[in-house]
Each structure stands twice: as structure tokens, then as C-alpha cells.
């Protein structure tokens, strides 16, 4: 007969943390959220770490190059979605790596004989206000001039006006020769009070731009996550079908870490994918695997060569795997068991393999619970889908602003590779839904609040680091009555105008 677990499968909502002693030094400003991403040996440091314990999900509705740049500025990693061609995904990775190299390859270029209408269309497409005017319209053409928002006013200039009539010509532009260091370039920017400094070859061809905002951004975003060349760190999803073509393209583009995107990772297909990467690149390419929900799945993927393991099946807000297939496990129970397996493996081998909690997080305090239970970091989809930086449209639905959000297992995404079980290349039934989430504004503003809550919770438990948090955390199961007690009850809530509205009596 089938094996039965004696304990029920539990969610984050069924637990609370018990506070511990907090010293005078235990204040949020003193906490560190730094966490490992890739496996490492006892006594060593992880070859890849993050400054915050959050990554964005491998989803069309969440993680593109715009999200990757925004999240890297905050200290996390975005995993660019895999349900697109390897060429398009690699192009997104390159845009992220080029964005913060200091020397930025121009992606907004135009010919002098084109018009203001073309400039406006290009700005709409790229989102960039600085347009390079080159002789042939190429990013490495001979620089003729530059167009910025200061060079034209739409209400006063005919859309058919040629670019050469209103651009700032090269004769009036301060530029630097190829070979100028980033420090020298920034000094020129400050000395001449510039926003943009073109770098030109001896033949006058555009090599790159250096922007004042990048220097300012570096000083404002103290936790930003960059590689050894000061480029933003970015991840990418892969599947178990076309990895022989996709992985080389992503590695060539400069990706920092890969993750196999699958609804269920305890499979021969993941082992073959990991074996290919290890045979081709050794340990130079970092790759996570998953998803799994128990000790056996964790050991399988670690022994297959995973650098980190993703935990969770069926807990995502748009995932219906549990409904359609009866497969999954409560996220809290899954994290607790896999964290124990990770610690056991560390004691046996001296190798620490980070785990990522993926799914089941609805409220900010669920992040704290996942970390306390042993997760090294959390992967979030719905959370990040709500922000300006996600790639979906903002719509008005029922009088409120919403963002579109759909699962990779929905018919809209048609990401059959994520549910690969070695069969036909199609999606015979859905394992995800198409939905909306409330629009929440800018990533930075919301993420700051969420992380402040995590830091405050750590201090309530007497911890200044995530490893200390996991050691000191004490968790208790809660009843349905205590959940009611934990929210507002038996009062009249006020609306923003101070008017009593709904009676909260439960």
C-alpha cells in the first residue's frame, strides 16, 4: 500500500515566531541580509552571494532585463525567463551586463536624416532619452551629434523636422578618447557638468557612453549587486530540453547563475542537464535545480551537481498543480524538511548547499518565516509582478489599477518545457492560471518596506544575520482562532477620510 506521512502538510500561515532577547546592538540598522547563492565548503565563502535574500521568479510576467536591473540595484538577483528563444534570452542578459559596465553600448541610435517622429518612436521603444546620431544609425557608427530631451519640445517642433536640424552637433559635445578609464571619464563628467560622456575611437566612431546617473546610482544603492567588473549580477532560467543550445548562449552573454525551471525536479532530465553543464564547464558555471519538497529530492539534486536547490511544488498563487495532479506539499513543511536535509549533508560532507523557498508567500512576514525555517533565500513571482519594473501591462480592472500575471503552466505561456516528463512537446493541460494582481508602484519603494519588516523581525528574535536568525528562531504552530486574534477585530475601521466603515467582528 502507499506510504502515508503521519503529520499534516503545513503552510507558512500556520506558524508564528516567538520573540527572543534583543540586546542594545540588535537594531535593524545593524542587521545583515547577505546570503549565499552557490554551494561552498566549510571554512570558505560562497562564490556567489546576494545582499538581500530575494530573487524574482523565472516567469514571462515577472523577470526580464528591466526587472533584473532594478532588483540588482537592491542587492538581489532576477532569473530572466526561459520560455523564449535562446537568442532573445541571451540578448536580455547582455542588456543587463552592459547597463552597469560603466561604459554602456548605445541601444538608441538614429541617422541625421531621420525625423523627430523617429526619435520619439525610438524613445518609446527603448525608454532612453539619450539618442546617439551616427552617420549610419548604428551603435558604432561615426558620431554626428546627440539628441536629448533638452534639444526639442514636442509642442513647438514639427514631427517631420529632420534630426540634424535640432540635435546637438559633435562640435559642441565634450567627448573622451577610447582607452579613457572609468575614473577619468567620471572626472570629466564632473569637471564639465555633463550628464553624458561619449567615448570615441580615433576615427570618431561611437564606442560607448558613460552616464552621470550610473555614478549617482552606485552611491545611492549601497546594496547593489555587481560582479568583479562592476556589472550587475543576473540569472537566467533554463529547461531540460534545449540546454545544449541555450546554456552556451547564456554563458557567452555573461550570465552569472542559471536555474533549471521545472515544476518537479526529482527527475532523470534534471540529472542529465546538470551533467552536461558540469562536463562542459566544470564548476565555473553556477546552476540551481528543482523544484523538490523532501529530503530524497534534495539529496538527488545535490549529488547530481546542483549549486542550490529550489523548494516548493504547487504553492504559487497562479499554480494549480495540486488541483490538476494532486502533487505537492505545504510550503512550510517542505522547507523545514529540506533545511534539515541540507544541514545533514553539510555535517556529512562539509559542503553547504543553499536552498531557495519558491511559492507559498502571500504576506511579508511569510518571507521572515521562510528564512527562519532554513531558507537561504526566497523566489517570488506575484510579489514582483505588481511593480512598474515587471514586463506586463498596467490596466484598470473594476476601477482599480492592476498588472497582468500568468503562470508558466497556463495556456498563455505555453511553457511546456517547464513540465517536461520526457514526452511530447506540448502542453496537454494547464497547471497555471491567467490573472491580475493589484498594481503597487515602484519596486524600490515596496521592497524597502518588506525588507525593513524582515530586519525588524530578526531583531525581535535577537539576530543580526540570517545564519544567526535560523539558529535562534523559535516557531510555534497557531490555531485558526489565533489567526483571527492576530488581525484587527471587534472594532470599526476608518477609511482614509476618518469615516467608520466595516465592522470587524469575527
GROMACS .gro file of C-alpha atoms in nm:
model
  506
    1UNK     CA    1   0.000   0.000   0.000
    2UNK     CA    2   0.101   0.366  -0.035
    3UNK     CA    3   0.322   0.533   0.222
    4UNK     CA    4   0.142   0.781   0.448
    5UNK     CA    5   0.307   1.072   0.632
    6UNK     CA    6   0.189   1.088   0.992
    7UNK     CA    7   0.197   1.470   1.013
    8UNK     CA    8  -0.014   1.705   0.801
    9UNK     CA    9   0.144   1.926   0.537
   10UNK     CA   10   0.159   2.283   0.671
   11UNK     CA   11   0.180   2.635   0.525
   12UNK     CA   12   0.357   2.949   0.647
   13UNK     CA   13   0.024   3.084   0.769
   14UNK     CA   14   0.016   2.814   1.039
   15UNK     CA   15   0.330   2.936   1.218
   16UNK     CA   16   0.443   3.231   1.426
   17UNK     CA   17   0.785   3.326   1.563
   18UNK     CA   18   0.840   3.354   1.938
   19UNK     CA   19   1.050   3.664   2.023
   20UNK     CA   20   1.387   3.627   2.195
   21UNK     CA   21   1.618   3.855   2.390
   22UNK     CA   22   1.729   4.164   2.194
   23UNK     CA   23   2.048   4.339   2.302
   24UNK     CA   24   2.106   4.714   2.264
   25UNK     CA   25   2.305   4.644   1.947
   26UNK     CA   26   2.020   4.448   1.793
   27UNK     CA   27   1.858   4.721   1.584
   28UNK     CA   28   1.753   4.694   1.217
   29UNK     CA   29   2.035   4.922   1.100
   30UNK     CA   30   2.290   4.670   1.228
   31UNK     CA   31   2.140   4.365   1.058
   32UNK     CA   32   2.287   4.195   0.752
   33UNK     CA   33   2.070   4.019   0.494
   34UNK     CA   34   2.366   3.882   0.298
   35UNK     CA   35   2.310   3.522   0.195
   36UNK     CA   36   2.487   3.255  -0.014
   37UNK     CA   37   2.353   3.152  -0.356
   38UNK     CA   38   2.600   2.881  -0.461
   39UNK     CA   39   2.742   2.587  -0.265
   40UNK     CA   40   3.069   2.619  -0.076
   41UNK     CA   41   3.293   2.420   0.158
   42UNK     CA   42   3.320   2.462   0.534
   43UNK     CA   43   3.553   2.749   0.619
   44UNK     CA   44   3.517   2.910   0.276
   45UNK     CA   45   3.282   3.175   0.137
   46UNK     CA   46   3.021   3.115  -0.129
   47UNK     CA   47   3.149   3.208  -0.478
   48UNK     CA   48   2.820   3.391  -0.530
   49UNK     CA   49   2.620   3.574  -0.264
   50UNK     CA   50   2.337   3.827  -0.253
   51UNK     CA   51   2.294   4.129  -0.030
   52UNK     CA   52   1.924   4.056   0.021
   53UNK     CA   53   1.757   3.711   0.035
   54UNK     CA   54   1.517   3.758  -0.257
   55UNK     CA   55   1.517   3.655  -0.625
   56UNK     CA   56   1.246   3.706  -0.887
   57UNK     CA   57   1.072   3.409  -1.044
   58UNK     CA   58   1.153   3.258  -1.385
   59UNK     CA   59   0.831   3.386  -1.544
   60UNK     CA   60   0.728   3.581  -1.853
   61UNK     CA   61   0.515   3.807  -1.637
   62UNK     CA   62   0.793   3.883  -1.390
   63UNK     CA   63   1.157   3.864  -1.495
   64UNK     CA   64   1.303   4.040  -1.797
   65UNK     CA   65   1.609   4.266  -1.826
   66UNK     CA   66   1.427   4.565  -1.674
   67UNK     CA   67   1.338   4.367  -1.362
   68UNK     CA   68   1.691   4.225  -1.347
   69UNK     CA   69   1.847   4.572  -1.342
   70UNK     CA   70   1.602   4.702  -1.081
   71UNK     CA   71   1.650   4.404  -0.849
   72UNK     CA   72   2.030   4.402  -0.882
   73UNK     CA   73   2.027   4.765  -0.769
   74UNK     CA   74   1.859   4.648  -0.448
   75UNK     CA   75   2.103   4.359  -0.392
   76UNK     CA   76   1.904   4.064  -0.532
   77UNK     CA   77   1.902   3.854  -0.849
   78UNK     CA   78   1.640   3.822  -1.121
   79UNK     CA   79   1.620   3.500  -1.321
   80UNK     CA   80   1.529   3.603  -1.676
   81UNK     CA   81   1.252   3.379  -1.808
   82UNK     CA   82   1.337   3.081  -2.029
   83UNK     CA   83   1.015   3.050  -2.231
   84UNK     CA   84   1.162   3.240  -2.526
   85UNK     CA   85   1.432   3.168  -2.782
   86UNK     CA   86   1.790   3.132  -2.653
   87UNK     CA   87   1.887   3.432  -2.869
   88UNK     CA   88   1.626   3.662  -2.716
   89UNK     CA   89   1.707   3.548  -2.363
   90UNK     CA   90   2.081   3.599  -2.422
   91UNK     CA   91   2.010   3.949  -2.559
   92UNK     CA   92   1.831   4.034  -2.232
   93UNK     CA   93   2.129   3.909  -2.033
   94UNK     CA   94   2.363   4.125  -2.241
   95UNK     CA   95   2.149   4.433  -2.182
   96UNK     CA   96   2.174   4.379  -1.808
   97UNK     CA   97   2.550   4.323  -1.817
   98UNK     CA   98   2.605   4.627  -2.042
   99UNK     CA   99   2.381   4.853  -1.836
  100UNK     CA  100   2.619   4.888  -1.542
  101UNK     CA  101   2.955   4.829  -1.703
  102UNK     CA  102   3.029   5.199  -1.666
  103UNK     CA  103   3.087   5.205  -2.042
  104UNK     CA  104   2.743   5.147  -2.192
  105UNK     CA  105   2.689   5.039  -2.551
  106UNK     CA  106   2.425   5.266  -2.703
  107UNK     CA  107   2.096   5.098  -2.792
  108UNK     CA  108   1.925   5.423  -2.902
  109UNK     CA  109   2.077   5.531  -3.234
  110UNK     CA  110   1.945   5.725  -3.531
  111UNK     CA  111   2.060   5.879  -3.860
  112UNK     CA  112   2.075   6.260  -3.906
  113UNK     CA  113   1.824   6.243  -4.196
  114UNK     CA  114   1.556   6.082  -3.983
  115UNK     CA  115   1.291   6.288  -3.805
  116UNK     CA  116   1.167   6.391  -3.463
  117UNK     CA  117   0.888   6.137  -3.513
  118UNK     CA  118   1.156   5.865  -3.536
  119UNK     CA  119   1.326   5.996  -3.223
  120UNK     CA  120   1.001   5.980  -3.026
  121UNK     CA  121   0.928   5.628  -3.152
  122UNK     CA  122   1.279   5.516  -3.054
  123UNK     CA  123   1.244   5.670  -2.708
  124UNK     CA  124   0.912   5.489  -2.663
  125UNK     CA  125   1.073   5.161  -2.765
  126UNK     CA  126   1.389   5.177  -2.551
  127UNK     CA  127   1.281   5.407  -2.269
  128UNK     CA  128   1.607   5.601  -2.307
  129UNK     CA  129   1.613   5.979  -2.355
  130UNK     CA  130   1.971   5.999  -2.489
  131UNK     CA  131   1.985   5.920  -2.861
  132UNK     CA  132   2.313   5.894  -3.050
  133UNK     CA  133   2.308   6.041  -3.401
  134UNK     CA  134   2.551   5.842  -3.615
  135UNK     CA  135   2.622   5.854  -3.987
  136UNK     CA  136   2.461   5.515  -4.048
  137UNK     CA  137   2.233   5.486  -3.745
  138UNK     CA  138   2.444   5.204  -3.599
  139UNK     CA  139   2.564   5.187  -3.238
  140UNK     CA  140   2.925   5.200  -3.357
  141UNK     CA  141   2.883   5.449  -3.642
  142UNK     CA  142   3.064   5.783  -3.671
  143UNK     CA  143   2.910   6.018  -3.414
  144UNK     CA  144   2.742   6.319  -3.575
  145UNK     CA  145   2.556   6.451  -3.272
  146UNK     CA  146   2.334   6.370  -2.974
  147UNK     CA  147   1.965   6.426  -2.909
  148UNK     CA  148   1.827   6.457  -2.555
  149UNK     CA  149   1.504   6.596  -2.415
  150UNK     CA  150   1.665   6.940  -2.399
  151UNK     CA  151   1.702   6.958  -2.777
  152UNK     CA  152   1.335   6.967  -2.868
  153UNK     CA  153   0.990   7.049  -2.743
  154UNK     CA  154   0.714   6.841  -2.899
  155UNK     CA  155   0.461   7.124  -2.880
  156UNK     CA  156   0.687   7.363  -3.073
  157UNK     CA  157   0.859   7.138  -3.325
  158UNK     CA  158   0.702   6.966  -3.624
  159UNK     CA  159   0.730   6.587  -3.604
  160UNK     CA  160   0.871   6.584  -3.959
  161UNK     CA  161   1.171   6.802  -3.864
  162UNK     CA  162   1.497   6.625  -3.956
  163UNK     CA  163   1.722   6.524  -3.669
  164UNK     CA  164   2.020   6.727  -3.793
  165UNK     CA  165   1.813   7.046  -3.755
  166UNK     CA  166   1.773   7.022  -3.376
  167UNK     CA  167   2.043   6.782  -3.249
  168UNK     CA  168   2.346   6.897  -3.052
  169UNK     CA  169   2.626   6.864  -3.311
  170UNK     CA  170   2.955   6.691  -3.241
  171UNK     CA  171   3.137   7.028  -3.245
  172UNK     CA  172   2.953   7.127  -2.927
  173UNK     CA  173   2.991   6.792  -2.749
  174UNK     CA  174   3.254   6.708  -2.488
  175UNK     CA  175   3.384   6.356  -2.551
  176UNK     CA  176   3.675   6.134  -2.447
  177UNK     CA  177   3.905   5.907  -2.650
  178UNK     CA  178   3.886   5.530  -2.648
  179UNK     CA  179   4.103   5.395  -2.367
  180UNK     CA  180   3.985   5.651  -2.109
  181UNK     CA  181   3.941   5.483  -1.770
  182UNK     CA  182   3.607   5.492  -1.586
  183UNK     CA  183   3.759   5.708  -1.313
  184UNK     CA  184   3.890   5.956  -1.573
  185UNK     CA  185   3.554   5.956  -1.751
  186UNK     CA  186   3.367   6.035  -1.430
  187UNK     CA  187   3.613   6.316  -1.355
  188UNK     CA  188   3.544   6.467  -1.698
  189UNK     CA  189   3.170   6.444  -1.635
  190UNK     CA  190   3.202   6.628  -1.306
  191UNK     CA  191   3.452   6.887  -1.433
  192UNK     CA  192   3.230   6.980  -1.730
  193UNK     CA  193   2.895   6.933  -1.551
  194UNK     CA  194   2.780   6.674  -1.803
  195UNK     CA  195   2.506   6.412  -1.790
  196UNK     CA  196   2.656   6.203  -2.071
  197UNK     CA  197   3.010   6.149  -2.198
  198UNK     CA  198   3.058   5.977  -2.535
  199UNK     CA  199   3.371   5.765  -2.580
  200UNK     CA  200   3.501   5.781  -2.938
  201UNK     CA  201   3.751   5.580  -3.139
  202UNK     CA  202   4.037   5.759  -3.323
  203UNK     CA  203   3.812   5.755  -3.632
  204UNK     CA  204   3.532   5.930  -3.444
  205UNK     CA  205   3.316   5.617  -3.416
  206UNK     CA  206   3.098   5.577  -3.106
  207UNK     CA  207   3.243   5.321  -2.866
  208UNK     CA  208   3.027   5.376  -2.557
  209UNK     CA  209   2.857   5.624  -2.328
  210UNK     CA  210   2.937   5.698  -1.964
  211UNK     CA  211   2.643   5.840  -1.769
  212UNK     CA  212   2.644   6.058  -1.459
  213UNK     CA  213   2.338   5.869  -1.331
  214UNK     CA  214   2.536   5.544  -1.309
  215UNK     CA  215   2.784   5.704  -1.069
  216UNK     CA  216   2.497   5.854  -0.868
  217UNK     CA  217   2.311   5.521  -0.871
  218UNK     CA  218   2.616   5.345  -0.733
  219UNK     CA  219   2.629   5.586  -0.441
  220UNK     CA  220   2.254   5.574  -0.373
  221UNK     CA  221   2.217   5.194  -0.394
  222UNK     CA  222   2.464   5.076  -0.133
  223UNK     CA  223   2.347   4.715  -0.155
  224UNK     CA  224   2.358   4.685  -0.534
  225UNK     CA  225   2.490   4.351  -0.656
  226UNK     CA  226   2.771   4.367  -0.910
  227UNK     CA  227   3.037   4.131  -1.045
  228UNK     CA  228   3.415   4.182  -1.044
  229UNK     CA  229   3.381   4.420  -1.341
  230UNK     CA  230   3.115   4.632  -1.167
  231UNK     CA  231   2.838   4.493  -1.389
  232UNK     CA  232   2.500   4.396  -1.247
  233UNK     CA  233   2.460   4.030  -1.148
  234UNK     CA  234   2.185   3.850  -1.341
  235UNK     CA  235   2.046   3.496  -1.353
  236UNK     CA  236   1.862   3.302  -1.620
  237UNK     CA  237   1.624   3.010  -1.633
  238UNK     CA  238   1.694   2.704  -1.849
  239UNK     CA  239   1.492   2.395  -1.933
  240UNK     CA  240   1.575   2.027  -1.973
  241UNK     CA  241   1.510   2.020  -2.348
  242UNK     CA  242   1.730   2.270  -2.532
  243UNK     CA  243   2.005   2.320  -2.273
  244UNK     CA  244   2.279   2.225  -2.522
  245UNK     CA  245   2.194   2.535  -2.727
  246UNK     CA  246   2.065   2.765  -2.453
  247UNK     CA  247   2.339   2.731  -2.191
  248UNK     CA  248   2.632   2.824  -2.423
  249UNK     CA  249   2.438   3.128  -2.548
  250UNK     CA  250   2.369   3.247  -2.193
  251UNK     CA  251   2.725   3.185  -2.074
  252UNK     CA  252   2.858   3.376  -2.375
  253UNK     CA  253   2.623   3.664  -2.285
  254UNK     CA  254   2.777   3.680  -1.936
  255UNK     CA  255   2.508   3.524  -1.717
  256UNK     CA  256   2.616   3.484  -1.353
  257UNK     CA  257   2.393   3.195  -1.245
  258UNK     CA  258   2.148   2.956  -1.408
  259UNK     CA  259   1.847   2.773  -1.268
  260UNK     CA  260   1.660   2.478  -1.417
  261UNK     CA  261   1.299   2.589  -1.440
  262UNK     CA  262   1.076   2.293  -1.366
  263UNK     CA  263   0.762   2.223  -1.167
  264UNK     CA  264   0.916   1.896  -1.039
  265UNK     CA  265   1.291   1.840  -1.021
  266UNK     CA  266   1.333   1.486  -0.890
  267UNK     CA  267   1.393   1.352  -1.242
  268UNK     CA  268   1.645   1.200  -1.477
  269UNK     CA  269   1.600   1.502  -1.707
  270UNK     CA  270   1.747   1.734  -1.447
  271UNK     CA  271   2.035   1.498  -1.378
  272UNK     CA  272   2.122   1.492  -1.750
  273UNK     CA  273   2.107   1.873  -1.769
  274UNK     CA  274   2.334   1.913  -1.466
  275UNK     CA  275   2.574   1.650  -1.602
  276UNK     CA  276   2.602   1.838  -1.931
  277UNK     CA  277   2.685   2.165  -1.754
  278UNK     CA  278   2.945   2.002  -1.528
  279UNK     CA  279   3.108   1.817  -1.819
  280UNK     CA  280   3.117   2.130  -2.036
  281UNK     CA  281   3.205   2.396  -1.777
  282UNK     CA  282   3.309   2.223  -1.457
  283UNK     CA  283   3.225   2.434  -1.152
  284UNK     CA  284   3.272   2.764  -1.340
  285UNK     CA  285   2.902   2.787  -1.425
  286UNK     CA  286   2.671   2.809  -1.124
  287UNK     CA  287   2.335   2.637  -1.161
  288UNK     CA  288   2.041   2.572  -0.932
  289UNK     CA  289   1.790   2.291  -0.972
  290UNK     CA  290   1.444   2.198  -0.851
  291UNK     CA  291   1.173   2.201  -0.751
  292UNK     CA  292   1.158   1.940  -0.477
  293UNK     CA  293   0.974   1.907  -0.144
  294UNK     CA  294   1.160   1.645   0.061
  295UNK     CA  295   1.495   1.506   0.171
  296UNK     CA  296   1.519   1.249  -0.110
  297UNK     CA  297   1.471   1.513  -0.379
  298UNK     CA  298   1.732   1.738  -0.218
  299UNK     CA  299   1.995   1.462  -0.198
  300UNK     CA  300   1.927   1.360  -0.556
  301UNK     CA  301   1.986   1.709  -0.698
  302UNK     CA  302   2.288   1.782  -0.480
  303UNK     CA  303   2.454   1.457  -0.583
  304UNK     CA  304   2.371   1.540  -0.946
  305UNK     CA  305   2.570   1.864  -0.913
  306UNK     CA  306   2.328   2.145  -0.819
  307UNK     CA  307   2.476   2.464  -0.668
  308UNK     CA  308   2.148   2.543  -0.493
  309UNK     CA  309   1.815   2.365  -0.464
  310UNK     CA  310   1.471   2.517  -0.508
  311UNK     CA  311   1.193   2.400  -0.274
  312UNK     CA  312   0.820   2.406  -0.345
  313UNK     CA  313   0.555   2.240  -0.559
  314UNK     CA  314   0.207   2.380  -0.610
  315UNK     CA  315   0.230   2.670  -0.364
  316UNK     CA  316   0.246   2.959  -0.612
  317UNK     CA  317  -0.055   3.189  -0.631
  318UNK     CA  318  -0.109   3.109  -1.000
  319UNK     CA  319  -0.013   2.740  -0.978
  320UNK     CA  320  -0.283   2.472  -0.995
  321UNK     CA  321  -0.057   2.165  -0.995
  322UNK     CA  322  -0.212   2.043  -0.671
  323UNK     CA  323  -0.561   2.077  -0.818
  324UNK     CA  324  -0.486   1.912  -1.151
  325UNK     CA  325  -0.244   1.639  -1.043
  326UNK     CA  326  -0.274   1.602  -0.666
  327UNK     CA  327   0.101   1.661  -0.634
  328UNK     CA  328   0.270   1.893  -0.386
  329UNK     CA  329   0.329   1.971  -0.022
  330UNK     CA  330   0.259   2.257   0.218
  331UNK     CA  331   0.546   2.503   0.175
  332UNK     CA  332   0.640   2.533   0.542
  333UNK     CA  333   0.664   2.155   0.586
  334UNK     CA  334   0.870   2.124   0.266
  335UNK     CA  335   1.117   2.395   0.370
  336UNK     CA  336   1.160   2.253   0.720
  337UNK     CA  337   1.241   1.902   0.593
  338UNK     CA  338   1.474   2.017   0.316
  339UNK     CA  339   1.658   2.255   0.551
  340UNK     CA  340   1.724   1.962   0.784
  341UNK     CA  341   1.849   1.758   0.489
  342UNK     CA  342   2.082   2.042   0.389
  343UNK     CA  343   2.225   2.063   0.741
  344UNK     CA  344   2.271   1.685   0.750
  345UNK     CA  345   2.455   1.696   0.419
  346UNK     CA  346   2.676   1.976   0.547
  347UNK     CA  347   2.769   1.774   0.857
  348UNK     CA  348   2.846   1.467   0.645
  349UNK     CA  349   3.044   1.631   0.366
  350UNK     CA  350   3.143   1.980   0.478
  351UNK     CA  351   2.963   2.122   0.171
  352UNK     CA  352   2.685   2.374   0.228
  353UNK     CA  353   2.420   2.380  -0.046
  354UNK     CA  354   2.182   2.681  -0.018
  355UNK     CA  355   1.809   2.625  -0.054
  356UNK     CA  356   1.554   2.860  -0.208
  357UNK     CA  357   1.190   2.869  -0.095
  358UNK     CA  358   0.971   2.906  -0.405
  359UNK     CA  359   0.599   2.965  -0.355
  360UNK     CA  360   0.354   2.996  -0.069
  361UNK     CA  361   0.450   3.353   0.025
  362UNK     CA  362   0.149   3.583   0.045
  363UNK     CA  363   0.241   3.832   0.318
  364UNK     CA  364   0.574   3.996   0.401
  365UNK     CA  365   0.602   3.806   0.728
  366UNK     CA  366   0.599   3.480   0.530
  367UNK     CA  367   0.944   3.581   0.399
  368UNK     CA  368   1.069   3.603   0.758
  369UNK     CA  369   0.917   3.265   0.840
  370UNK     CA  370   1.073   3.100   0.533
  371UNK     CA  371   1.416   3.236   0.629
  372UNK     CA  372   1.376   3.133   0.993
  373UNK     CA  373   1.281   2.781   0.885
  374UNK     CA  374   1.609   2.747   0.698
  375UNK     CA  375   1.569   2.901   0.353
  376UNK     CA  376   1.876   3.089   0.236
  377UNK     CA  377   1.665   3.299   0.001
  378UNK     CA  378   1.314   3.315  -0.144
  379UNK     CA  379   1.191   3.322  -0.503
  380UNK     CA  380   0.887   3.546  -0.553
  381UNK     CA  381   0.656   3.581  -0.853
  382UNK     CA  382   0.333   3.755  -0.755
  383UNK     CA  383   0.524   3.996  -0.530
  384UNK     CA  384   0.743   4.131  -0.812
  385UNK     CA  385   0.471   4.111  -1.081
  386UNK     CA  386   0.291   4.405  -0.914
  387UNK     CA  387   0.564   4.661  -0.981
  388UNK     CA  388   0.640   4.907  -1.262
  389UNK     CA  389   0.952   4.709  -1.348
  390UNK     CA  390   0.770   4.386  -1.437
  391UNK     CA  391   0.716   4.336  -1.813
  392UNK     CA  392   0.335   4.322  -1.808
  393UNK     CA  393   0.073   4.585  -1.888
  394UNK     CA  394  -0.094   4.804  -1.628
  395UNK     CA  395  -0.472   4.801  -1.670
  396UNK     CA  396  -0.781   4.937  -1.498
  397UNK     CA  397  -0.998   4.648  -1.380
  398UNK     CA  398  -1.306   4.717  -1.171
  399UNK     CA  399  -1.195   5.075  -1.115
  400UNK     CA  400  -0.852   4.978  -0.978
  401UNK     CA  401  -0.511   4.959  -1.139
  402UNK     CA  402  -0.392   4.604  -1.197
  403UNK     CA  403  -0.097   4.425  -1.357
  404UNK     CA  404  -0.134   4.110  -1.563
  405UNK     CA  405   0.012   3.795  -1.412
  406UNK     CA  406   0.004   3.444  -1.555
  407UNK     CA  407   0.163   3.112  -1.473
  408UNK     CA  408   0.422   2.940  -1.689
  409UNK     CA  409   0.189   2.641  -1.695
  410UNK     CA  410  -0.102   2.844  -1.834
  411UNK     CA  411  -0.212   2.823  -2.195
  412UNK     CA  412  -0.100   3.184  -2.236
  413UNK     CA  413   0.261   3.100  -2.153
  414UNK     CA  414   0.256   2.755  -2.315
  415UNK     CA  415   0.585   2.678  -2.141
  416UNK     CA  416   0.564   2.301  -2.187
  417UNK     CA  417   0.938   2.265  -2.120
  418UNK     CA  418   0.881   2.352  -1.755
  419UNK     CA  419   0.662   2.043  -1.716
  420UNK     CA  420   0.886   1.814  -1.919
  421UNK     CA  421   0.849   1.446  -1.837
  422UNK     CA  422   1.019   1.317  -2.149
  423UNK     CA  423   0.702   1.306  -2.354
  424UNK     CA  424   0.557   1.502  -2.642
  425UNK     CA  425   0.646   1.866  -2.691
  426UNK     CA  426   0.310   2.014  -2.597
  427UNK     CA  427   0.101   2.125  -2.302
  428UNK     CA  428  -0.190   1.881  -2.278
  429UNK     CA  429  -0.348   2.051  -1.975
  430UNK     CA  430  -0.291   2.366  -1.775
  431UNK     CA  431  -0.101   2.383  -1.446
  432UNK     CA  432  -0.127   2.761  -1.410
  433UNK     CA  433  -0.386   3.038  -1.444
  434UNK     CA  434  -0.406   3.377  -1.615
  435UNK     CA  435  -0.484   3.653  -1.365
  436UNK     CA  436  -0.438   4.008  -1.237
  437UNK     CA  437  -0.254   4.139  -0.930
  438UNK     CA  438  -0.302   4.483  -0.769
  439UNK     CA  439  -0.059   4.739  -0.909
  440UNK     CA  440   0.182   4.852  -0.636
  441UNK     CA  441   0.412   5.112  -0.792
  442UNK     CA  442   0.791   5.112  -0.791
  443UNK     CA  443   0.994   4.811  -0.681
  444UNK     CA  444   1.232   5.013  -0.463
  445UNK     CA  445   0.960   5.173  -0.251
  446UNK     CA  446   0.781   4.844  -0.179
  447UNK     CA  447   1.091   4.630  -0.134
  448UNK     CA  448   1.237   4.871   0.120
  449UNK     CA  449   0.931   4.827   0.340
  450UNK     CA  450   0.931   4.447   0.306
  451UNK     CA  451   1.299   4.420   0.398
  452UNK     CA  452   1.254   4.658   0.691
  453UNK     CA  453   0.994   4.414   0.825
  454UNK     CA  454   1.238   4.123   0.790
  455UNK     CA  455   1.515   4.316   0.967
  456UNK     CA  456   1.279   4.415   1.248
  457UNK     CA  457   1.165   4.054   1.291
  458UNK     CA  458   1.527   3.937   1.310
  459UNK     CA  459   1.593   4.189   1.588
  460UNK     CA  460   1.283   4.071   1.777
  461UNK     CA  461   1.445   3.728   1.774
  462UNK     CA  462   1.785   3.863   1.881
  463UNK     CA  463   1.959   3.802   1.547
  464UNK     CA  464   2.181   4.028   1.337
  465UNK     CA  465   2.247   3.787   1.048
  466UNK     CA  466   2.040   3.528   0.865
  467UNK     CA  467   2.251   3.239   0.993
  468UNK     CA  468   2.202   3.365   1.350
  469UNK     CA  469   1.831   3.410   1.279
  470UNK     CA  470   1.799   3.043   1.182
  471UNK     CA  471   1.984   2.929   1.494
  472UNK     CA  472   1.785   3.145   1.736
  473UNK     CA  473   1.441   3.123   1.575
  474UNK     CA  474   1.169   2.955   1.779
  475UNK     CA  475   0.847   2.872   1.595
  476UNK     CA  476   0.503   2.775   1.717
  477UNK     CA  477   0.200   2.635   1.539
  478UNK     CA  478  -0.108   2.854   1.555
  479UNK     CA  479  -0.478   2.772   1.565
  480UNK     CA  480  -0.744   2.922   1.340
  481UNK     CA  481  -0.864   3.129   1.637
  482UNK     CA  482  -0.517   3.279   1.691
  483UNK     CA  483  -0.511   3.385   1.325
  484UNK     CA  484  -0.827   3.588   1.385
  485UNK     CA  485  -0.682   3.726   1.706
  486UNK     CA  486  -0.370   3.841   1.519
  487UNK     CA  487  -0.559   4.084   1.295
  488UNK     CA  488  -0.795   4.375   1.363
  489UNK     CA  489  -1.114   4.252   1.530
  490UNK     CA  490  -1.413   4.381   1.725
  491UNK     CA  491  -1.355   4.738   1.610
  492UNK     CA  492  -1.485   4.979   1.347
  493UNK     CA  493  -1.212   5.051   1.090
  494UNK     CA  494  -1.183   5.402   0.949
  495UNK     CA  495  -1.144   5.485   0.584
  496UNK     CA  496  -0.891   5.747   0.473
  497UNK     CA  497  -1.138   6.026   0.548
  498UNK     CA  498  -1.180   5.908   0.906
  499UNK     CA  499  -1.529   5.771   0.848
  500UNK     CA  500  -1.616   5.439   1.019
  501UNK     CA  501  -1.675   5.174   0.756
  502UNK     CA  502  -1.680   4.798   0.812
  503UNK     CA  503  -1.743   4.638   1.148
  504UNK     CA  504  -1.465   4.386   1.205
  505UNK     CA  505  -1.615   4.136   1.448
  506UNK     CA  506  -1.513   3.775   1.398
   0.00000   0.00000   0.00000
